[in-house]
PDB file of C-alpha atoms in Angstrom:
ATOM      1  CA  ALA K 234      12.026   8.929  10.896  1.00  0.00           C
ATOM      2  CA  GLN K 235      10.992   6.838   7.955  1.00  0.00           C
ATOM      3  CA  ARG K 236      10.300   8.554   4.681  1.00  0.00           C
ATOM      4  CA  VAL K 237       9.464   7.580   1.107  1.00  0.00           C
ATOM      5  CA  THR K 238      10.289   9.933  -1.724  1.00  0.00           C
ATOM      6  CA  GLN K 239       8.884   9.757  -5.222  1.00  0.00           C
ATOM      7  CA  PRO K 240      10.458  12.698  -7.015  1.00  0.00           C
ATOM      8  CA  GLU K 241       8.213  12.706 -10.076  1.00  0.00           C
ATOM      9  CA  LYS K 242       4.573  13.721  -9.761  1.00  0.00           C
ATOM     10  CA  LEU K 243       3.942  12.969 -13.413  1.00  0.00           C
ATOM     11  CA  LEU K 244       5.767  10.742 -15.854  1.00  0.00           C
ATOM     12  CA  SER K 245       4.699  10.684 -19.463  1.00  0.00           C
ATOM     13  CA  VAL K 246       6.065   8.083 -21.891  1.00  0.00           C
ATOM     14  CA  PHE K 247       5.132   6.741 -25.286  1.00  0.00           C
ATOM     15  CA  LYS K 248       3.709   3.276 -25.746  1.00  0.00           C
ATOM     16  CA  GLY K 249       6.536   0.773 -26.138  1.00  0.00           C
ATOM     17  CA  ALA K 250       9.086   2.966 -24.380  1.00  0.00           C
ATOM     18  CA  PRO K 251      10.819   1.852 -21.172  1.00  0.00           C
ATOM     19  CA  VAL K 252       9.418   3.054 -17.892  1.00  0.00           C
ATOM     20  CA  GLU K 253      11.193   3.762 -14.625  1.00  0.00           C
ATOM     21  CA  LEU K 254       9.321   5.155 -11.644  1.00  0.00           C
ATOM     22  CA  LYS K 255      11.715   6.282  -8.970  1.00  0.00           C
ATOM     23  CA  CYS K 256      11.397   5.595  -5.267  1.00  0.00           C
ATOM     24  CA  ASN K 257      13.878   6.351  -2.519  1.00  0.00           C
ATOM     25  CA  TYR K 258      13.404   5.615   1.124  1.00  0.00           C
ATOM     26  CA  SER K 259      14.875   6.594   4.432  1.00  0.00           C
ATOM     27  CA  TYR K 260      14.799   4.005   7.203  1.00  0.00           C
ATOM     28  CA  SER K 261      17.390   2.866   9.671  1.00  0.00           C
ATOM     29  CA  GLY K 262      16.149  -0.698   9.980  1.00  0.00           C
ATOM     30  CA  SER K 263      15.590  -3.525   7.532  1.00  0.00           C
ATOM     31  CA  PRO K 264      13.001  -2.277   5.052  1.00  0.00           C
ATOM     32  CA  GLU K 265      10.194  -4.044   3.312  1.00  0.00           C
ATOM     33  CA  LEU K 266       9.035  -2.196   0.215  1.00  0.00           C
ATOM     34  CA  PHE K 267       5.980  -2.315  -1.965  1.00  0.00           C
ATOM     35  CA  TRP K 268       4.507  -0.736  -5.027  1.00  0.00           C
ATOM     36  CA  TYR K 269       0.784  -0.048  -4.961  1.00  0.00           C
ATOM     37  CA  VAL K 270      -1.167   1.068  -8.027  1.00  0.00           C
ATOM     38  CA  GLN K 271      -4.432   2.888  -8.524  1.00  0.00           C
ATOM     39  CA  TYR K 272      -6.029   2.672 -11.962  1.00  0.00           C
ATOM     40  CA  SER K 273      -8.633   5.205 -12.958  1.00  0.00           C
ATOM     41  CA  ARG K 274     -11.805   4.828 -10.884  1.00  0.00           C
ATOM     42  CA  GLN K 275     -10.423   1.794  -9.078  1.00  0.00           C
ATOM     43  CA  ARG K 276      -9.179   1.240  -5.575  1.00  0.00           C
ATOM     44  CA  LEU K 277      -5.580   1.216  -4.467  1.00  0.00           C
ATOM     45  CA  GLN K 278      -4.120  -2.276  -4.857  1.00  0.00           C
ATOM     46  CA  LEU K 279      -0.825  -4.047  -4.434  1.00  0.00           C
ATOM     47  CA  LEU K 280       1.305  -4.318  -7.562  1.00  0.00           C
ATOM     48  CA  LEU K 281       4.388  -6.019  -6.183  1.00  0.00           C
ATOM     49  CA  ARG K 282       6.572  -6.410  -3.112  1.00  0.00           C
ATOM     50  CA  HIS K 283      10.313  -6.763  -2.973  1.00  0.00           C
ATOM     51  CA  ILE K 284      10.410  -9.961  -0.925  1.00  0.00           C
ATOM     52  CA  SER K 285       8.475 -11.803  -3.604  1.00  0.00           C
ATOM     53  CA  ARG K 286      10.997 -10.977  -6.315  1.00  0.00           C
ATOM     54  CA  GLU K 287       8.325 -11.373  -8.937  1.00  0.00           C
ATOM     55  CA  SER K 288       7.325  -9.658 -12.121  1.00  0.00           C
ATOM     56  CA  ILE K 289       3.757  -8.442 -12.232  1.00  0.00           C
ATOM     57  CA  LYS K 290       2.262  -7.147 -15.482  1.00  0.00           C
ATOM     58  CA  GLY K 291       5.814  -6.878 -16.778  1.00  0.00           C
ATOM     59  CA  PHE K 292       6.916  -4.642 -13.908  1.00  0.00           C
ATOM     60  CA  THR K 293       9.905  -5.415 -11.702  1.00  0.00           C
ATOM     61  CA  ALA K 294      11.521  -3.606  -8.816  1.00  0.00           C
ATOM     62  CA  ASP K 295      14.825  -4.311  -7.133  1.00  0.00           C
ATOM     63  CA  LEU K 296      15.666  -3.195  -3.650  1.00  0.00           C
ATOM     64  CA  ASN K 297      19.026  -1.420  -3.611  1.00  0.00           C
ATOM     65  CA  LYS K 298      20.010  -0.948   0.006  1.00  0.00           C
ATOM     66  CA  GLY K 299      23.180   0.926  -0.882  1.00  0.00           C
ATOM     67  CA  GLU K 300      21.231   3.576  -2.772  1.00  0.00           C
ATOM     68  CA  THR K 301      18.115   3.174  -0.574  1.00  0.00           C
ATOM     69  CA  SER K 302      16.043   2.839  -3.708  1.00  0.00           C
ATOM     70  CA  PHE K 303      13.247   0.656  -4.994  1.00  0.00           C
ATOM     71  CA  HIS K 304      12.624   1.855  -8.525  1.00  0.00           C
ATOM     72  CA  LEU K 305       9.818   0.313 -10.564  1.00  0.00           C
ATOM     73  CA  LYS K 306      10.693  -0.663 -14.115  1.00  0.00           C
ATOM     74  CA  LYS K 307       9.051  -2.007 -17.216  1.00  0.00           C
ATOM     75  CA  PRO K 308      10.846  -2.444 -20.537  1.00  0.00           C
ATOM     76  CA  PHE K 309       7.885  -1.633 -22.775  1.00  0.00           C
ATOM     77  CA  ALA K 310       5.044   0.565 -21.553  1.00  0.00           C
ATOM     78  CA  GLN K 311       1.484  -0.308 -22.463  1.00  0.00           C
ATOM     79  CA  GLU K 312      -1.499   2.014 -22.577  1.00  0.00           C
ATOM     80  CA  GLU K 313      -3.154   0.080 -19.731  1.00  0.00           C
ATOM     81  CA  ASP K 314      -0.218   0.924 -17.474  1.00  0.00           C
ATOM     82  CA  SER K 315      -1.497   4.473 -17.148  1.00  0.00           C
ATOM     83  CA  ALA K 316      -2.259   4.866 -13.449  1.00  0.00           C
ATOM     84  CA  MET K 317      -1.100   6.369 -10.174  1.00  0.00           C
ATOM     85  CA  TYR K 318       1.767   4.461  -8.602  1.00  0.00           C
ATOM     86  CA  TYR K 319       2.681   4.644  -4.923  1.00  0.00           C
ATOM     87  CA  CYS K 320       5.817   3.332  -3.326  1.00  0.00           C
ATOM     88  CA  ALA K 321       5.346   2.193   0.270  1.00  0.00           C
ATOM     89  CA  LEU K 322       7.624   1.217   3.122  1.00  0.00           C
ATOM     90  CA  ASP K 323       6.797  -1.166   5.934  1.00  0.00           C
ATOM     91  CA  THR K 324       8.892  -0.131   8.868  1.00  0.00           C
ATOM     92  CA  GLY K 325       8.684  -3.400  10.723  1.00  0.00           C
ATOM     93  CA  GLY K 326       6.074  -5.029  12.837  1.00  0.00           C
ATOM     94  CA  GLY K 327       4.292  -6.007   9.682  1.00  0.00           C
ATOM     95  CA  ASN K 328       1.347  -3.721   9.950  1.00  0.00           C
ATOM     96  CA  LYS K 329       2.089  -0.108   9.069  1.00  0.00           C
ATOM     97  CA  LEU K 330       2.924   1.457   5.735  1.00  0.00           C
ATOM     98  CA  THR K 331       4.472   4.802   4.925  1.00  0.00           C
ATOM     99  CA  PHE K 332       3.517   5.901   1.430  1.00  0.00           C
ATOM    100  CA  GLY K 333       5.212   8.192  -1.015  1.00  0.00           C
ATOM    101  CA  THR K 334       3.265  10.972  -2.682  1.00  0.00           C
ATOM    102  CA  GLY K 335       2.799   8.947  -5.836  1.00  0.00           C
ATOM    103  CA  THR K 336       3.717   9.249  -9.500  1.00  0.00           C
ATOM    104  CA  GLN K 337       1.065   9.558 -12.172  1.00  0.00           C
ATOM    105  CA  LEU K 338       2.170   7.497 -15.168  1.00  0.00           C
ATOM    106  CA  LYS K 339       0.679   8.461 -18.498  1.00  0.00           C
ATOM    107  CA  VAL K 340       1.352   6.226 -21.474  1.00  0.00           C
ATOM    108  CA  GLU K 341       0.691   7.983 -24.733  1.00  0.00           C
ATOM    109  CA  LEU K 342       0.035   6.363 -28.086  1.00  0.00           C
TER     110      LEU K 342
ATOM    111  CA  ASP S 277     -16.787  -8.545  -5.636  1.00  0.00           C
ATOM    112  CA  ALA S 278     -15.777  -5.783  -3.273  1.00  0.00           C
ATOM    113  CA  MET S 279     -13.990  -7.151  -0.214  1.00  0.00           C
ATOM    114  CA  VAL S 280     -13.474  -3.874   1.637  1.00  0.00           C
ATOM    115  CA  ILE S 281     -16.534  -1.690   1.431  1.00  0.00           C
ATOM    116  CA  GLN S 282     -16.690   1.922   2.464  1.00  0.00           C
ATOM    117  CA  ASN S 283     -19.865   3.881   2.915  1.00  0.00           C
ATOM    118  CA  PRO S 284     -20.759   6.392   1.825  1.00  0.00           C
ATOM    119  CA  ARG S 285     -18.581   7.148  -1.207  1.00  0.00           C
ATOM    120  CA  TYR S 286     -19.187  10.854  -0.745  1.00  0.00           C
ATOM    121  CA  GLN S 287     -20.017  12.598   2.499  1.00  0.00           C
ATOM    122  CA  VAL S 288     -20.780  16.263   2.996  1.00  0.00           C
ATOM    123  CA  THR S 289     -20.874  17.656   6.487  1.00  0.00           C
ATOM    124  CA  GLN S 290     -20.979  21.036   8.120  1.00  0.00           C
ATOM    125  CA  PHE S 291     -18.159  22.649  10.002  1.00  0.00           C
ATOM    126  CA  GLY S 292     -18.230  21.292  13.541  1.00  0.00           C
ATOM    127  CA  LYS S 293     -20.943  18.696  12.930  1.00  0.00           C
ATOM    128  CA  PRO S 294     -19.889  15.167  13.946  1.00  0.00           C
ATOM    129  CA  VAL S 295     -19.602  12.673  11.125  1.00  0.00           C
ATOM    130  CA  THR S 296     -19.022   8.922  10.961  1.00  0.00           C
ATOM    131  CA  LEU S 297     -17.500   7.009   8.084  1.00  0.00           C
ATOM    132  CA  SER S 298     -17.904   3.255   7.913  1.00  0.00           C
ATOM    133  CA  CYS S 299     -15.883   0.359   6.602  1.00  0.00           C
ATOM    134  CA  SER S 300     -16.745  -3.311   6.384  1.00  0.00           C
ATOM    135  CA  GLN S 301     -14.774  -6.286   5.142  1.00  0.00           C
ATOM    136  CA  THR S 302     -15.547  -9.810   3.999  1.00  0.00           C
ATOM    137  CA  LEU S 303     -11.942 -11.026   4.219  1.00  0.00           C
ATOM    138  CA  ASN S 304     -11.978 -11.878   7.936  1.00  0.00           C
ATOM    139  CA  HIS S 305      -8.728  -9.966   8.318  1.00  0.00           C
ATOM    140  CA  ASN S 306      -7.538  -9.199  11.806  1.00  0.00           C
ATOM    141  CA  VAL S 307      -6.108  -5.751  11.062  1.00  0.00           C
ATOM    142  CA  MET S 308      -8.043  -2.720   9.873  1.00  0.00           C
ATOM    143  CA  TYR S 309      -6.566   0.680   9.043  1.00  0.00           C
ATOM    144  CA  TRP S 310      -7.780   4.207   8.425  1.00  0.00           C
ATOM    145  CA  TYR S 311      -5.808   6.543   6.180  1.00  0.00           C
ATOM    146  CA  GLN S 312      -6.374  10.181   5.328  1.00  0.00           C
ATOM    147  CA  GLN S 313      -5.374  11.335   1.867  1.00  0.00           C
ATOM    148  CA  LYS S 314      -5.442  14.978   0.867  1.00  0.00           C
ATOM    149  CA  SER S 315      -5.092  16.154  -2.700  1.00  0.00           C
ATOM    150  CA  SER S 316      -1.691  15.339  -4.232  1.00  0.00           C
ATOM    151  CA  GLN S 317      -0.446  13.927  -0.947  1.00  0.00           C
ATOM    152  CA  ALA S 318       0.457  10.459   0.263  1.00  0.00           C
ATOM    153  CA  PRO S 319      -2.096   8.404   2.183  1.00  0.00           C
ATOM    154  CA  LYS S 320      -1.380   9.083   5.832  1.00  0.00           C
ATOM    155  CA  LEU S 321      -2.110   6.460   8.465  1.00  0.00           C
ATOM    156  CA  LEU S 322      -4.389   7.738  11.217  1.00  0.00           C
ATOM    157  CA  PHE S 323      -4.733   4.577  13.283  1.00  0.00           C
ATOM    158  CA  HIS S 324      -5.268   0.859  13.038  1.00  0.00           C
ATOM    159  CA  TYR S 325      -6.811  -2.013  14.934  1.00  0.00           C
ATOM    160  CA  TYR S 326      -4.966  -5.251  15.467  1.00  0.00           C
ATOM    161  CA  ASP S 327      -7.914  -7.410  16.442  1.00  0.00           C
ATOM    162  CA  LYS S 328      -9.443  -5.321  19.235  1.00  0.00           C
ATOM    163  CA  ASP S 329      -6.251  -3.479  20.061  1.00  0.00           C
ATOM    164  CA  PHE S 330      -6.384   0.147  18.996  1.00  0.00           C
ATOM    165  CA  ASN S 331      -3.144   1.759  17.780  1.00  0.00           C
ATOM    166  CA  ASN S 332      -3.151   5.506  17.316  1.00  0.00           C
ATOM    167  CA  GLU S 333      -0.481   7.343  15.329  1.00  0.00           C
ATOM    168  CA  ALA S 334       1.284   9.959  17.418  1.00  0.00           C
ATOM    169  CA  ASP S 335       0.286  12.843  15.178  1.00  0.00           C
ATOM    170  CA  THR S 336      -3.357  11.904  14.698  1.00  0.00           C
ATOM    171  CA  PRO S 337      -5.498  14.705  16.109  1.00  0.00           C
ATOM    172  CA  ASP S 338      -7.791  13.951  19.054  1.00  0.00           C
ATOM    173  CA  ASN S 339     -10.669  15.025  16.837  1.00  0.00           C
ATOM    174  CA  PHE S 340     -10.386  11.656  15.106  1.00  0.00           C
ATOM    175  CA  GLN S 341     -11.660   8.554  16.861  1.00  0.00           C
ATOM    176  CA  SER S 342     -12.344   5.002  15.785  1.00  0.00           C
ATOM    177  CA  ARG S 343     -14.470   2.044  16.800  1.00  0.00           C
ATOM    178  CA  ARG S 344     -14.295  -1.582  15.835  1.00  0.00           C
ATOM    179  CA  PRO S 345     -17.319  -3.383  17.242  1.00  0.00           C
ATOM    180  CA  ASN S 346     -16.466  -6.681  15.553  1.00  0.00           C
ATOM    181  CA  THR S 347     -14.045  -8.203  13.038  1.00  0.00           C
ATOM    182  CA  SER S 348     -16.011  -7.038  10.030  1.00  0.00           C
ATOM    183  CA  PHE S 349     -16.705  -3.403  10.816  1.00  0.00           C
ATOM    184  CA  CYS S 350     -14.645  -0.360  11.636  1.00  0.00           C
ATOM    185  CA  PHE S 351     -15.797   3.244  11.982  1.00  0.00           C
ATOM    186  CA  LEU S 352     -14.040   6.578  11.762  1.00  0.00           C
ATOM    187  CA  ASP S 353     -15.609   9.307  13.853  1.00  0.00           C
ATOM    188  CA  ILE S 354     -14.689  12.940  13.359  1.00  0.00           C
ATOM    189  CA  ARG S 355     -16.032  14.765  16.366  1.00  0.00           C
ATOM    190  CA  SER S 356     -15.836  18.338  15.116  1.00  0.00           C
ATOM    191  CA  PRO S 357     -14.822  18.477  11.457  1.00  0.00           C
ATOM    192  CA  GLY S 358     -12.860  21.475  10.342  1.00  0.00           C
ATOM    193  CA  LEU S 359     -12.212  22.697   6.820  1.00  0.00           C
ATOM    194  CA  GLY S 360      -8.789  21.069   6.977  1.00  0.00           C
ATOM    195  CA  ASP S 361     -10.355  17.653   7.464  1.00  0.00           C
ATOM    196  CA  ALA S 362     -11.778  17.596   3.961  1.00  0.00           C
ATOM    197  CA  ALA S 363     -10.017  14.678   2.323  1.00  0.00           C
ATOM    198  CA  MET S 364     -10.349  11.161   0.980  1.00  0.00           C
ATOM    199  CA  TYR S 365     -10.514   8.615   3.783  1.00  0.00           C
ATOM    200  CA  LEU S 366      -9.287   5.140   2.966  1.00  0.00           C
ATOM    201  CA  CYS S 367      -9.960   1.972   4.896  1.00  0.00           C
ATOM    202  CA  ALA S 368      -7.676  -1.031   4.479  1.00  0.00           C
ATOM    203  CA  THR S 369      -7.300  -4.498   5.934  1.00  0.00           C
ATOM    204  CA  SER S 370      -4.538  -7.044   6.278  1.00  0.00           C
ATOM    205  CA  SER S 371      -4.067 -10.499   7.760  1.00  0.00           C
ATOM    206  CA  LEU S 372      -1.121 -10.545  10.088  1.00  0.00           C
ATOM    207  CA  GLY S 373       0.105 -13.820  11.440  1.00  0.00           C
ATOM    208  CA  GLN S 374      -1.529 -15.885   8.735  1.00  0.00           C
ATOM    209  CA  GLY S 375       1.425 -16.848   6.615  1.00  0.00           C
ATOM    210  CA  GLN S 376       4.404 -14.990   5.275  1.00  0.00           C
ATOM    211  CA  LEU S 377       2.943 -14.368   1.854  1.00  0.00           C
ATOM    212  CA  ALA S 378      -0.160 -12.759   3.271  1.00  0.00           C
ATOM    213  CA  LYS S 379       1.806 -10.613   5.650  1.00  0.00           C
ATOM    214  CA  ASN S 380       1.817  -6.917   4.996  1.00  0.00           C
ATOM    215  CA  ILE S 381      -0.444  -6.903   1.965  1.00  0.00           C
ATOM    216  CA  GLN S 382      -3.129  -4.326   2.547  1.00  0.00           C
ATOM    217  CA  TYR S 383      -6.477  -4.449   0.781  1.00  0.00           C
ATOM    218  CA  PHE S 384      -8.105  -1.075   0.286  1.00  0.00           C
ATOM    219  CA  GLY S 385     -11.635   0.136   0.011  1.00  0.00           C
ATOM    220  CA  ALA S 386     -12.687   2.633  -2.633  1.00  0.00           C
ATOM    221  CA  GLY S 387     -12.600   5.454  -0.108  1.00  0.00           C
ATOM    222  CA  THR S 388     -15.006   8.079   1.216  1.00  0.00           C
ATOM    223  CA  ARG S 389     -14.520  11.615   0.027  1.00  0.00           C
ATOM    224  CA  LEU S 390     -15.418  14.011   2.812  1.00  0.00           C
ATOM    225  CA  SER S 391     -16.356  17.614   2.148  1.00  0.00           C
ATOM    226  CA  VAL S 392     -16.737  20.122   4.971  1.00  0.00           C
ATOM    227  CA  LEU S 393     -18.884  23.179   4.346  1.00  0.00           C
TER     228      LEU S 393
END
């Protein structure tokens, strides 16, 4: 069965420090992966998706099929990056997501 | 402007008393989803509608039902809420079959937090 694992419930970094939010997945097929973000008092929203290969708000994520990972990275954390981040896996068919349990990122001054 | 609207934001119900949560969308998306999210857990898909086609997850309890009377609205009915059903309920939409870039992106509402007394 498909599974998404985010091992860190809370990640605390200082402003300007690099950030890496870990995500590992388990899926036998060809995965499509996403990062969703929820800022304080806001709704869950898409941050980026691996097929787009884009950088959003300075964040990037590379799909590593060998390690079954899709870690989210940013070279220099900003205070406004503080939020809850969820990794999600689309298991094909284009309409169902399996979410990880999320990582709360706290950027301290 | 909110594109996926959930009402109410907070709902309190009594043990065993039926409750309905509502979701509406202005995006004209053909797919609507209901997720349940308990504290410190991942959002868990309950079911979704692809147009009028209802798709239930295998482990969604029979106590949970859904209706989609038209493209814009979708309802979650909990027939006999138990204490374990207290959670945040999230509605989401997506537009399948309308271009590769739009595919798979889900747009979420702000959620309804359900309390069961």
